[in-house]
PDB file of C-alpha atoms in Angstrom:
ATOM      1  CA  UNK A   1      61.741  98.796 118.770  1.00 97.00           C
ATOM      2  CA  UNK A   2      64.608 100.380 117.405  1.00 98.00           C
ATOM      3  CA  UNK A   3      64.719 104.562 117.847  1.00 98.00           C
ATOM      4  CA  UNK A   4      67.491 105.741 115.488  1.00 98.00           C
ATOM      5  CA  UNK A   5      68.141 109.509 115.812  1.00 98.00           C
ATOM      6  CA  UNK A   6      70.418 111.992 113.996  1.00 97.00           C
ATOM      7  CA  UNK A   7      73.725 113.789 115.047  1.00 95.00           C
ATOM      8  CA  UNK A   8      72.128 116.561 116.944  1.00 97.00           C
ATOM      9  CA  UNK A   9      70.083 114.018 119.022  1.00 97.00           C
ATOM     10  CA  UNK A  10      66.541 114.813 117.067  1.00 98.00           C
ATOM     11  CA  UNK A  11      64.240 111.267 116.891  1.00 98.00           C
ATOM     12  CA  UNK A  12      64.526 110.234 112.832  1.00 96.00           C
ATOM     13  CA  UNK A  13      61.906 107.074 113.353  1.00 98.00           C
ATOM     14  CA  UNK A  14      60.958 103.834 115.152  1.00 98.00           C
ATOM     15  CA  UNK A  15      60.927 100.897 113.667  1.00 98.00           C
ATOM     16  CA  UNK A  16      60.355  97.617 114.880  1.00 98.00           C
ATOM     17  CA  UNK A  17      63.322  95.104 115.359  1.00 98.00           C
ATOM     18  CA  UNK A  18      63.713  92.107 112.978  1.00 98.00           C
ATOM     19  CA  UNK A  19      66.414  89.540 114.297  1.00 98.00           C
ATOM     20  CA  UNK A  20      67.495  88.259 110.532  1.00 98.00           C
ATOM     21  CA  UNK A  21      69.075  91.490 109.417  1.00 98.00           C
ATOM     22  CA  UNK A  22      71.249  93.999 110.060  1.00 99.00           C
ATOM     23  CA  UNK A  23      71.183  96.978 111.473  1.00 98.00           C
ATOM     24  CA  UNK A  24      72.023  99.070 108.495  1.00 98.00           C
ATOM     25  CA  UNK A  25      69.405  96.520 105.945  1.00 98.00           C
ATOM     26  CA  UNK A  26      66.615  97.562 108.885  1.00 98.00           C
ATOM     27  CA  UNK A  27      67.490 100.905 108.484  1.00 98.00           C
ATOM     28  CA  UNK A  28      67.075 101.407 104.233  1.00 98.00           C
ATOM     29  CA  UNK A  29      64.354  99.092 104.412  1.00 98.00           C
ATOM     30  CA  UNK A  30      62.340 101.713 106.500  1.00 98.00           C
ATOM     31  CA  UNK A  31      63.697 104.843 104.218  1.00 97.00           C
ATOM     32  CA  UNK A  32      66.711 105.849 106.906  1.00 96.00           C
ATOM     33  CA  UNK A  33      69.018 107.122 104.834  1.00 94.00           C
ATOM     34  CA  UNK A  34      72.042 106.134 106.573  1.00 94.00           C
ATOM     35  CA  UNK A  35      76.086 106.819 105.863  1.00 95.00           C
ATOM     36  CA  UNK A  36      77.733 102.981 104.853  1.00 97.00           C
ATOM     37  CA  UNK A  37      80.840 101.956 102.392  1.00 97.00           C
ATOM     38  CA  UNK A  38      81.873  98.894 102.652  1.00 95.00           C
ATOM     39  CA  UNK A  39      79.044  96.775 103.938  1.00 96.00           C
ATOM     40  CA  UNK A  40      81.949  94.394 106.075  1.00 97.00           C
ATOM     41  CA  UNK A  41      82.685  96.465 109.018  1.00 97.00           C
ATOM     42  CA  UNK A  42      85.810  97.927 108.457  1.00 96.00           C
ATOM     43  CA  UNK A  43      85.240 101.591 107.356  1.00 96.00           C
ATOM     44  CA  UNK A  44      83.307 102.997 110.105  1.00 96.00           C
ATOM     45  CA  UNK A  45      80.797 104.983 107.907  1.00 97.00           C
ATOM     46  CA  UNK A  46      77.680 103.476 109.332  1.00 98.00           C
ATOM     47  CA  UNK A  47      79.169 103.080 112.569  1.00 98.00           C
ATOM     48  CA  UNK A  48      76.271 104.569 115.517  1.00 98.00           C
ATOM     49  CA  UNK A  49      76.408 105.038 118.971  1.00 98.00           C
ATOM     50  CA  UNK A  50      74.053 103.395 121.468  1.00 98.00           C
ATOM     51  CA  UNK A  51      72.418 105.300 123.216  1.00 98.00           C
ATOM     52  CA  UNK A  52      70.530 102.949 125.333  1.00 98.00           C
ATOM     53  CA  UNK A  53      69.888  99.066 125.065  1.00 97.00           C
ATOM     54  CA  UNK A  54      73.518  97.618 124.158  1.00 97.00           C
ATOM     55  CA  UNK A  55      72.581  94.719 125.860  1.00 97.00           C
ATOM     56  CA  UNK A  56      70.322  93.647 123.555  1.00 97.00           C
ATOM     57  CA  UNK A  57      72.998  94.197 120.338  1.00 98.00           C
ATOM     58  CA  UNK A  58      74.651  91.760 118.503  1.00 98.00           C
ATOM     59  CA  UNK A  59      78.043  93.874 117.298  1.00 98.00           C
ATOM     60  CA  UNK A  60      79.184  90.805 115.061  1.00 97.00           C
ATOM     61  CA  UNK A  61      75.875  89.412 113.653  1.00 98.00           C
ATOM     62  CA  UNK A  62      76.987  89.443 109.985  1.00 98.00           C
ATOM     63  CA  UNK A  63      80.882  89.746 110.968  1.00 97.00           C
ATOM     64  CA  UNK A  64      83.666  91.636 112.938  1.00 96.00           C
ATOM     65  CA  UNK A  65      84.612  95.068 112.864  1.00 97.00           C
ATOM     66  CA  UNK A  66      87.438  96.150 111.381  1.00 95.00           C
ATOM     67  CA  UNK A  67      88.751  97.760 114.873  1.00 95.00           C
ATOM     68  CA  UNK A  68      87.816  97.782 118.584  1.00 96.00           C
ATOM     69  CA  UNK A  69      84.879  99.586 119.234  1.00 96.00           C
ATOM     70  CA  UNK A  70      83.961 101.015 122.348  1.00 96.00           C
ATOM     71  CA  UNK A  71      80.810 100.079 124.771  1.00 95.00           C
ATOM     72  CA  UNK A  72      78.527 102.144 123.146  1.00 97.00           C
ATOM     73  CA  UNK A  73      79.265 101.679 119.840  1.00 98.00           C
ATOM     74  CA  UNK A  74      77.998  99.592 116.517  1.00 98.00           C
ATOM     75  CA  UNK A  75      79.115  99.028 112.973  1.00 98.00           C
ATOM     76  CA  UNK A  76      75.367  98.965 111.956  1.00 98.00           C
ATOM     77  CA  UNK A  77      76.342  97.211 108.822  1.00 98.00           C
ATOM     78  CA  UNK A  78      77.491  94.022 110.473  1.00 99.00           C
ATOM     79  CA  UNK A  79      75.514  94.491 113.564  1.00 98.00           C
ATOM     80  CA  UNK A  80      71.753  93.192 114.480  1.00 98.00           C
ATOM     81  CA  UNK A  81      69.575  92.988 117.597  1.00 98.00           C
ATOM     82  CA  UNK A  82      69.649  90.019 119.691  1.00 97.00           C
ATOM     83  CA  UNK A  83      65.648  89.595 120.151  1.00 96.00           C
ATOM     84  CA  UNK A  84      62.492  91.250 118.574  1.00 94.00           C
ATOM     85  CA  UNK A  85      61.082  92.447 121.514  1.00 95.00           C
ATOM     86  CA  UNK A  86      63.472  94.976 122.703  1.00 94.00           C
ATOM     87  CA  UNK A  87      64.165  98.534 122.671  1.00 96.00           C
ATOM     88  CA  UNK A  88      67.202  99.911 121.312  1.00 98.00           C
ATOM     89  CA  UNK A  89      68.251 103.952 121.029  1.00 98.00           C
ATOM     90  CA  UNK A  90      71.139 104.160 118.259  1.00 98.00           C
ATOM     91  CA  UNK A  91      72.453 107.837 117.414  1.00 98.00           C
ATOM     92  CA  UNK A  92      74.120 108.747 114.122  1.00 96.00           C
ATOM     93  CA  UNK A  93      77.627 110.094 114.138  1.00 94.00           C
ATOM     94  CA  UNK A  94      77.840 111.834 110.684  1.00 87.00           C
TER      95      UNK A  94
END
């Protein structure tokens, strides 16, 4: 499951995890209207933090960010989940 929230921390949905896309694709696909630009990882736009289950986060499925992130944090449009059956808290910054 993935458990994307808003800003102020407030659950937005659940959806379940699908290995062959992105973050970000995951996200529109289940009407989460989420920030994004440039679709390669460079901007930052869609970038989230993880709240919980970075292990099981890919940062560079579709490609590499455009700067270092930290530990906790994911370029959603270039980053996917590493297995279906995991649980994953990401947190919007904007």
């Amino acid at each position: 499951m993935i458990i994307i929230k808003n800003k102020d921390g407030e659950i937005i949905k659940t959806i379940e995890a699908d290995i062959s896309k992105t973050l970000l694709r995951q996200l529109q696909d289940n009407e989460v209207e989420m920030a994004y630009a440039c679709h390669t990882g460079i901007c930052g736009a869609c970038m989230c933090m993880i709240e919980s289950g970075s292990e099981n986060v890919n940062k560079s499925f579709k490609g590499e960010p455009g700067f270092p992130l930290g530990d906790d944090e994911v370029m959603t449009c270039i980053g996917g989940v590493k297995d279906k059956n995991i649980d994953v808290v990401l947190k919007t910054i904007y």
